[in-house]
Amino acid sequence: MSNNLYLVFSQKPSWISRDEYHDWYVTHAQENIESAGFQTAQRYVVREVQNGRQVGEEQHLCLYGYEGDMSTWRADLNQRIQSGDIKLKEWHHDIAFRSWNCEPVGD
């Protein structure tokens, strides 16, 4: 198993309920890990903490484990979206996404 991680932070559109967003993301994360290279997905609800207190709005984090090169699963995801195998919600482009690719260093 690889230790490569892909972190995706997201903030739902304000007009989408928390439950609707959660239901969609359960399906979306499963669609993602069906692409070549992805191994695992774990979702979290996150809030920033400053001086021991939660601040800011609730956000979401999906932590994906993958093997190989990121371009492999990225190309597969794009192809599956283009073919209609993955159907994005009409509000998908209104989600505020931020992502980080993480590769292990050291032993």
mmCIF file of C-alpha atoms in Angstrom:
data_model
loop_
_atom_site.group_PDB
_atom_site.id
_atom_site.type_symbol
_atom_site.label_atom_id
_atom_site.label_comp_id
_atom_site.label_asym_id
_atom_site.label_seq_id
_atom_site.Cartn_x
_atom_site.Cartn_y
_atom_site.Cartn_z
ATOM 1 C CA MET A 1 0.000 0.000 0.000
ATOM 2 C CA SER A 2 1.230 3.473 -0.881
ATOM 3 C CA ASN A 3 1.457 6.370 1.527
ATOM 4 C CA ASN A 4 0.560 8.987 -1.099
ATOM 5 C CA LEU A 5 -2.316 11.198 -0.022
ATOM 6 C CA TYR A 6 -4.556 13.624 -1.851
ATOM 7 C CA LEU A 7 -6.399 16.017 0.463
ATOM 8 C CA VAL A 8 -9.515 17.757 -0.817
ATOM 9 C CA PHE A 9 -11.026 20.505 1.316
ATOM 10 C CA SER A 10 -14.419 21.759 0.231
ATOM 11 C CA GLN A 11 -17.091 24.168 1.307
ATOM 12 C CA LYS A 12 -20.602 23.449 0.110
ATOM 13 C CA PRO A 13 -22.676 26.090 -1.679
ATOM 14 C CA SER A 14 -24.773 27.982 0.881
ATOM 15 C CA TRP A 15 -28.088 26.953 -0.698
ATOM 16 C CA ILE A 16 -27.324 23.222 -0.467
ATOM 17 C CA SER A 17 -28.290 21.543 2.813
ATOM 18 C CA ARG A 18 -25.665 19.757 4.882
ATOM 19 C CA ASP A 19 -27.555 16.462 4.414
ATOM 20 C CA GLU A 20 -27.795 16.848 0.624
ATOM 21 C CA TYR A 21 -24.078 17.661 0.407
ATOM 22 C CA HIS A 22 -23.188 14.685 2.583
ATOM 23 C CA ASP A 23 -25.357 12.316 0.523
ATOM 24 C CA TRP A 24 -23.775 13.562 -2.700
ATOM 25 C CA TYR A 25 -20.215 13.321 -1.335
ATOM 26 C CA VAL A 26 -20.679 9.712 -0.190
ATOM 27 C CA THR A 27 -21.468 8.807 -3.811
ATOM 28 C CA HIS A 28 -18.792 11.097 -5.263
ATOM 29 C CA ALA A 29 -16.011 9.703 -3.055
ATOM 30 C CA GLN A 30 -16.998 6.158 -4.069
ATOM 31 C CA GLU A 31 -16.933 7.157 -7.751
ATOM 32 C CA ASN A 32 -13.461 8.604 -7.263
ATOM 33 C CA ILE A 33 -11.924 5.525 -5.652
ATOM 34 C CA GLU A 34 -13.197 3.387 -8.528
ATOM 35 C CA SER A 35 -10.589 5.145 -10.704
ATOM 36 C CA ALA A 36 -7.240 3.460 -11.290
ATOM 37 C CA GLY A 37 -4.717 4.307 -8.575
ATOM 38 C CA PHE A 38 -7.104 5.361 -5.832
ATOM 39 C CA GLN A 39 -7.116 3.024 -2.864
ATOM 40 C CA THR A 40 -9.030 4.656 -0.021
ATOM 41 C CA ALA A 41 -11.243 7.597 0.823
ATOM 42 C CA GLN A 42 -12.148 8.963 4.245
ATOM 43 C CA ARG A 43 -14.352 12.011 4.779
ATOM 44 C CA TYR A 44 -14.243 14.475 7.666
ATOM 45 C CA VAL A 45 -16.119 17.556 8.827
ATOM 46 C CA VAL A 46 -13.500 20.152 9.788
ATOM 47 C CA ARG A 47 -13.383 23.543 11.463
ATOM 48 C CA GLU A 48 -10.421 25.802 12.002
ATOM 49 C CA VAL A 49 -9.213 26.131 15.599
ATOM 50 C CA GLN A 50 -7.524 29.254 16.945
ATOM 51 C CA ASN A 51 -6.377 29.493 20.552
ATOM 52 C CA GLY A 52 -8.336 26.357 21.399
ATOM 53 C CA ARG A 53 -11.644 27.619 19.963
ATOM 54 C CA GLN A 54 -13.401 26.594 16.773
ATOM 55 C CA VAL A 55 -13.750 29.520 14.398
ATOM 56 C CA GLY A 56 -15.063 29.957 10.893
ATOM 57 C CA GLU A 57 -17.544 27.902 8.984
ATOM 58 C CA GLU A 58 -17.765 24.155 8.790
ATOM 59 C CA GLN A 59 -15.847 22.696 5.875
ATOM 60 C CA HIS A 60 -15.326 19.202 4.562
ATOM 61 C CA LEU A 61 -12.180 17.176 3.983
ATOM 62 C CA CYS A 62 -11.822 14.022 1.952
ATOM 63 C CA LEU A 63 -8.529 12.213 2.411
ATOM 64 C CA TYR A 64 -7.717 9.927 -0.527
ATOM 65 C CA GLY A 65 -4.952 7.336 -0.489
ATOM 66 C CA TYR A 66 -3.461 6.477 -3.865
ATOM 67 C CA GLU A 67 -0.606 4.641 -5.523
ATOM 68 C CA GLY A 68 1.426 5.542 -8.575
ATOM 69 C CA ASP A 69 1.401 8.870 -10.331
ATOM 70 C CA MET A 70 -1.370 11.402 -9.745
ATOM 71 C CA SER A 71 -1.735 11.897 -13.515
ATOM 72 C CA THR A 72 -3.026 8.305 -13.854
ATOM 73 C CA TRP A 73 -6.112 8.718 -11.688
ATOM 74 C CA ARG A 74 -6.617 12.319 -12.802
ATOM 75 C CA ALA A 75 -6.790 11.202 -16.467
ATOM 76 C CA ASP A 76 -9.132 8.334 -15.558
ATOM 77 C CA LEU A 77 -11.451 10.662 -13.610
ATOM 78 C CA ASN A 78 -11.567 13.156 -16.485
ATOM 79 C CA GLN A 79 -12.342 10.378 -18.978
ATOM 80 C CA ARG A 80 -15.117 9.004 -16.769
ATOM 81 C CA ILE A 81 -16.674 12.466 -16.405
ATOM 82 C CA GLN A 82 -16.488 13.040 -20.179
ATOM 83 C CA SER A 83 -18.082 9.645 -20.895
ATOM 84 C CA GLY A 84 -20.932 10.263 -18.449
ATOM 85 C CA ASP A 85 -19.869 7.441 -16.119
ATOM 86 C CA ILE A 86 -19.550 10.110 -13.408
ATOM 87 C CA LYS A 87 -22.405 12.602 -13.401
ATOM 88 C CA LEU A 88 -21.656 15.815 -11.543
ATOM 89 C CA LYS A 89 -24.426 17.788 -9.855
ATOM 90 C CA GLU A 90 -25.465 21.049 -11.514
ATOM 91 C CA TRP A 91 -24.023 22.874 -8.487
ATOM 92 C CA HIS A 92 -20.670 21.026 -8.540
ATOM 93 C CA HIS A 93 -18.820 24.031 -9.986
ATOM 94 C CA ASP A 94 -20.148 26.176 -7.111
ATOM 95 C CA ILE A 95 -18.286 24.114 -4.500
ATOM 96 C CA ALA A 96 -15.194 25.873 -3.134
ATOM 97 C CA PHE A 97 -12.463 23.222 -3.508
ATOM 98 C CA ARG A 98 -8.844 23.367 -2.344
ATOM 99 C CA SER A 99 -6.596 20.353 -2.697
ATOM 100 C CA TRP A 100 -3.103 19.207 -1.781
ATOM 101 C CA ASN A 101 -1.049 16.328 -3.110
ATOM 102 C CA CYS A 102 1.079 14.719 -0.381
ATOM 103 C CA GLU A 103 4.004 12.397 -0.963
ATOM 104 C CA PRO A 104 5.917 10.844 1.936
ATOM 105 C CA VAL A 105 9.486 11.883 2.715
ATOM 106 C CA GLY A 106 12.091 9.998 4.699
ATOM 107 C CA ASP A 107 11.754 6.436 5.917
#
